[in-house]
Amino acid sequence: MVNVRILNAALPPDIVKKYAFNTDIDAPPPYHENLIDNWLCNDKSGNKLKDSSPSRKDFIIVGDYSWDFIGSAVDKTDPAPSIFDITLSVLHWIGITLQGNDIPGGRSWIRIIGDK
């Protein structure tokens, strides 16, 4: 994961596409006043993702985890993730595989490394 942001407003598609692959933003991103939480996910150790938004609500990691750098999160030649990708990505992440017409639209952005 990288740059997990929660806002209290829907962003226009052009803004999402513009910032989808930008992991280092020096200036406040558009809609900064709507930013509720912003975890950069670059902590590299410990069990806390520090929240850099004004609310400062750190995310505590529980369970069995490791800090493994696997390279770029997404291929920058691909289109930006869309709202339709969320369901399929979450199902893929938790190991649920659907068949045929049960597969939701969208694309899974989760890469499984090792055994599933």
PDB file of C-alpha atoms in Angstrom:
ATOM      1  CA  MET A   1       0.000   0.000   0.000  1.00  0.00           C
ATOM      2  CA  VAL A   2       1.074   3.529  -0.579  1.00  0.00           C
ATOM      3  CA  ASN A   3      -0.600   6.890   0.013  1.00  0.00           C
ATOM      4  CA  VAL A   4      -3.941   5.825   1.445  1.00  0.00           C
ATOM      5  CA  ARG A   5      -6.113   8.936   1.533  1.00  0.00           C
ATOM      6  CA  ILE A   6      -9.658   9.319   2.782  1.00  0.00           C
ATOM      7  CA  LEU A   7     -11.579  12.430   1.829  1.00  0.00           C
ATOM      8  CA  ASN A   8     -15.094  13.582   2.641  1.00  0.00           C
ATOM      9  CA  ALA A   9     -15.731  14.443  -1.015  1.00  0.00           C
ATOM     10  CA  ALA A  10     -15.751  12.576  -4.309  1.00  0.00           C
ATOM     11  CA  LEU A  11     -12.880  13.519  -6.579  1.00  0.00           C
ATOM     12  CA  PRO A  12     -13.435  14.129 -10.288  1.00  0.00           C
ATOM     13  CA  PRO A  13     -11.930  11.406 -12.516  1.00  0.00           C
ATOM     14  CA  ASP A  14      -9.329  13.795 -13.998  1.00  0.00           C
ATOM     15  CA  ILE A  15      -7.933  14.579 -10.527  1.00  0.00           C
ATOM     16  CA  VAL A  16      -7.792  10.866  -9.609  1.00  0.00           C
ATOM     17  CA  LYS A  17      -5.922  10.077 -12.831  1.00  0.00           C
ATOM     18  CA  LYS A  18      -3.530  12.994 -12.341  1.00  0.00           C
ATOM     19  CA  TYR A  19      -2.497  11.943  -8.824  1.00  0.00           C
ATOM     20  CA  ALA A  20      -2.945   8.138  -9.006  1.00  0.00           C
ATOM     21  CA  PHE A  21       0.756   7.433  -9.512  1.00  0.00           C
ATOM     22  CA  ASN A  22       2.184  10.372  -7.598  1.00  0.00           C
ATOM     23  CA  THR A  23       3.563   9.013  -4.328  1.00  0.00           C
ATOM     24  CA  ASP A  24       5.524  12.128  -3.316  1.00  0.00           C
ATOM     25  CA  ILE A  25       3.402  15.256  -3.129  1.00  0.00           C
ATOM     26  CA  ASP A  26       5.198  18.289  -1.699  1.00  0.00           C
ATOM     27  CA  ALA A  27       2.313  20.729  -1.937  1.00  0.00           C
ATOM     28  CA  PRO A  28      -1.123  19.927  -0.539  1.00  0.00           C
ATOM     29  CA  PRO A  29      -3.059  17.879  -3.105  1.00  0.00           C
ATOM     30  CA  PRO A  30      -6.303  19.194  -4.568  1.00  0.00           C
ATOM     31  CA  TYR A  31      -9.188  18.988  -2.148  1.00  0.00           C
ATOM     32  CA  HIS A  32      -6.745  19.157   0.779  1.00  0.00           C
ATOM     33  CA  GLU A  33      -9.479  20.782   2.880  1.00  0.00           C
ATOM     34  CA  ASN A  34     -11.501  17.556   2.411  1.00  0.00           C
ATOM     35  CA  LEU A  35      -8.680  15.287   3.582  1.00  0.00           C
ATOM     36  CA  ILE A  36      -9.775  13.240   6.609  1.00  0.00           C
ATOM     37  CA  ASP A  37      -6.859  10.791   6.781  1.00  0.00           C
ATOM     38  CA  ASN A  38      -3.580  10.434   4.859  1.00  0.00           C
ATOM     39  CA  TRP A  39      -1.325   7.462   5.520  1.00  0.00           C
ATOM     40  CA  LEU A  40       1.807   7.615   3.329  1.00  0.00           C
ATOM     41  CA  CYS A  41       2.643   3.996   4.289  1.00  0.00           C
ATOM     42  CA  ASN A  42       6.364   4.696   4.162  1.00  0.00           C
ATOM     43  CA  ASP A  43       7.045   3.954   7.834  1.00  0.00           C
ATOM     44  CA  LYS A  44       9.140   0.814   7.030  1.00  0.00           C
ATOM     45  CA  SER A  45       9.019  -0.555  10.604  1.00  0.00           C
ATOM     46  CA  GLY A  46       6.846  -0.779  13.681  1.00  0.00           C
ATOM     47  CA  ASN A  47       3.107  -1.389  13.874  1.00  0.00           C
ATOM     48  CA  LYS A  48       1.876   2.107  13.069  1.00  0.00           C
ATOM     49  CA  LEU A  49       1.087   3.947   9.846  1.00  0.00           C
ATOM     50  CA  LYS A  50       1.417   7.627  10.713  1.00  0.00           C
ATOM     51  CA  ASP A  51      -1.414   9.892   9.591  1.00  0.00           C
ATOM     52  CA  SER A  52      -0.082  13.077   7.989  1.00  0.00           C
ATOM     53  CA  SER A  53      -3.536  14.682   7.725  1.00  0.00           C
ATOM     54  CA  PRO A  54      -4.668  17.363  10.183  1.00  0.00           C
ATOM     55  CA  SER A  55      -6.624  14.723  12.156  1.00  0.00           C
ATOM     56  CA  ARG A  56      -3.422  12.751  13.004  1.00  0.00           C
ATOM     57  CA  LYS A  57      -5.268   9.419  13.421  1.00  0.00           C
ATOM     58  CA  ASP A  58      -2.488   6.861  13.170  1.00  0.00           C
ATOM     59  CA  PHE A  59      -3.430   3.404  11.849  1.00  0.00           C
ATOM     60  CA  ILE A  60      -2.339   0.560  14.132  1.00  0.00           C
ATOM     61  CA  ILE A  61      -1.410  -2.675  12.337  1.00  0.00           C
ATOM     62  CA  VAL A  62      -2.409  -5.909  14.079  1.00  0.00           C
ATOM     63  CA  GLY A  63      -1.794  -9.540  13.223  1.00  0.00           C
ATOM     64  CA  ASP A  64       1.013 -11.208  11.329  1.00  0.00           C
ATOM     65  CA  TYR A  65       2.589  -8.736   8.897  1.00  0.00           C
ATOM     66  CA  SER A  66       5.955  -7.814   7.462  1.00  0.00           C
ATOM     67  CA  TRP A  67       7.446  -4.769   5.827  1.00  0.00           C
ATOM     68  CA  ASP A  68       8.477  -6.079   2.403  1.00  0.00           C
ATOM     69  CA  PHE A  69       9.224  -3.699  -0.446  1.00  0.00           C
ATOM     70  CA  ILE A  70       7.966  -5.261  -3.678  1.00  0.00           C
ATOM     71  CA  GLY A  71       8.597  -2.407  -6.087  1.00  0.00           C
ATOM     72  CA  SER A  72       6.092  -0.178  -7.802  1.00  0.00           C
ATOM     73  CA  ALA A  73       2.525  -0.656  -6.621  1.00  0.00           C
ATOM     74  CA  VAL A  74       1.067  -0.319 -10.093  1.00  0.00           C
ATOM     75  CA  ASP A  75       2.422  -0.106 -13.613  1.00  0.00           C
ATOM     76  CA  LYS A  76       2.397   3.562 -14.595  1.00  0.00           C
ATOM     77  CA  THR A  77       1.361   2.675 -18.149  1.00  0.00           C
ATOM     78  CA  ASP A  78      -1.934   1.252 -16.879  1.00  0.00           C
ATOM     79  CA  PRO A  79      -4.966   3.464 -16.403  1.00  0.00           C
ATOM     80  CA  ALA A  80      -5.607   4.707 -12.887  1.00  0.00           C
ATOM     81  CA  PRO A  81      -7.604   2.454 -10.566  1.00  0.00           C
ATOM     82  CA  SER A  82     -11.321   3.136 -10.590  1.00  0.00           C
ATOM     83  CA  ILE A  83     -14.162   2.716  -8.121  1.00  0.00           C
ATOM     84  CA  PHE A  84     -15.112  -0.484  -9.968  1.00  0.00           C
ATOM     85  CA  ASP A  85     -11.769  -2.077  -9.042  1.00  0.00           C
ATOM     86  CA  ILE A  86     -12.318  -1.949  -5.279  1.00  0.00           C
ATOM     87  CA  THR A  87     -14.626  -4.965  -4.893  1.00  0.00           C
ATOM     88  CA  LEU A  88     -12.548  -7.233  -7.100  1.00  0.00           C
ATOM     89  CA  SER A  89      -9.305  -6.116  -5.420  1.00  0.00           C
ATOM     90  CA  VAL A  90     -10.683  -6.750  -1.921  1.00  0.00           C
ATOM     91  CA  LEU A  91     -11.990 -10.200  -2.904  1.00  0.00           C
ATOM     92  CA  HIS A  92      -8.618 -11.036  -4.435  1.00  0.00           C
ATOM     93  CA  TRP A  93      -6.794  -9.712  -1.348  1.00  0.00           C
ATOM     94  CA  ILE A  94      -8.734 -11.936   1.069  1.00  0.00           C
ATOM     95  CA  GLY A  95      -8.421 -14.949  -1.227  1.00  0.00           C
ATOM     96  CA  ILE A  96     -11.935 -15.268  -2.645  1.00  0.00           C
ATOM     97  CA  THR A  97     -12.095 -16.377  -6.278  1.00  0.00           C
ATOM     98  CA  LEU A  98     -15.395 -16.113  -8.136  1.00  0.00           C
ATOM     99  CA  GLN A  99     -16.267 -17.801 -11.418  1.00  0.00           C
ATOM    100  CA  GLY A 100     -18.200 -16.820 -14.551  1.00  0.00           C
ATOM    101  CA  ASN A 101     -20.956 -14.237 -14.149  1.00  0.00           C
ATOM    102  CA  ASP A 102     -20.225 -13.882 -10.418  1.00  0.00           C
ATOM    103  CA  ILE A 103     -17.010 -11.957 -11.118  1.00  0.00           C
ATOM    104  CA  PRO A 104     -17.625  -8.244 -10.478  1.00  0.00           C
ATOM    105  CA  GLY A 105     -16.521  -5.677 -13.037  1.00  0.00           C
ATOM    106  CA  GLY A 106     -13.204  -3.934 -12.712  1.00  0.00           C
ATOM    107  CA  ARG A 107      -9.636  -5.062 -12.278  1.00  0.00           C
ATOM    108  CA  SER A 108      -7.772  -6.421  -9.267  1.00  0.00           C
ATOM    109  CA  TRP A 109      -4.707  -4.332  -8.485  1.00  0.00           C
ATOM    110  CA  ILE A 110      -3.490  -6.835  -5.873  1.00  0.00           C
ATOM    111  CA  ARG A 111      -0.359  -8.816  -6.715  1.00  0.00           C
ATOM    112  CA  ILE A 112       0.040 -12.084  -4.816  1.00  0.00           C
ATOM    113  CA  ILE A 113       3.664 -12.889  -4.068  1.00  0.00           C
ATOM    114  CA  GLY A 114       4.375 -16.413  -2.875  1.00  0.00           C
ATOM    115  CA  ASP A 115       1.666 -18.875  -1.878  1.00  0.00           C
ATOM    116  CA  LYS A 116      -1.943 -17.753  -1.844  1.00  0.00           C
TER     117      LYS A 116
END
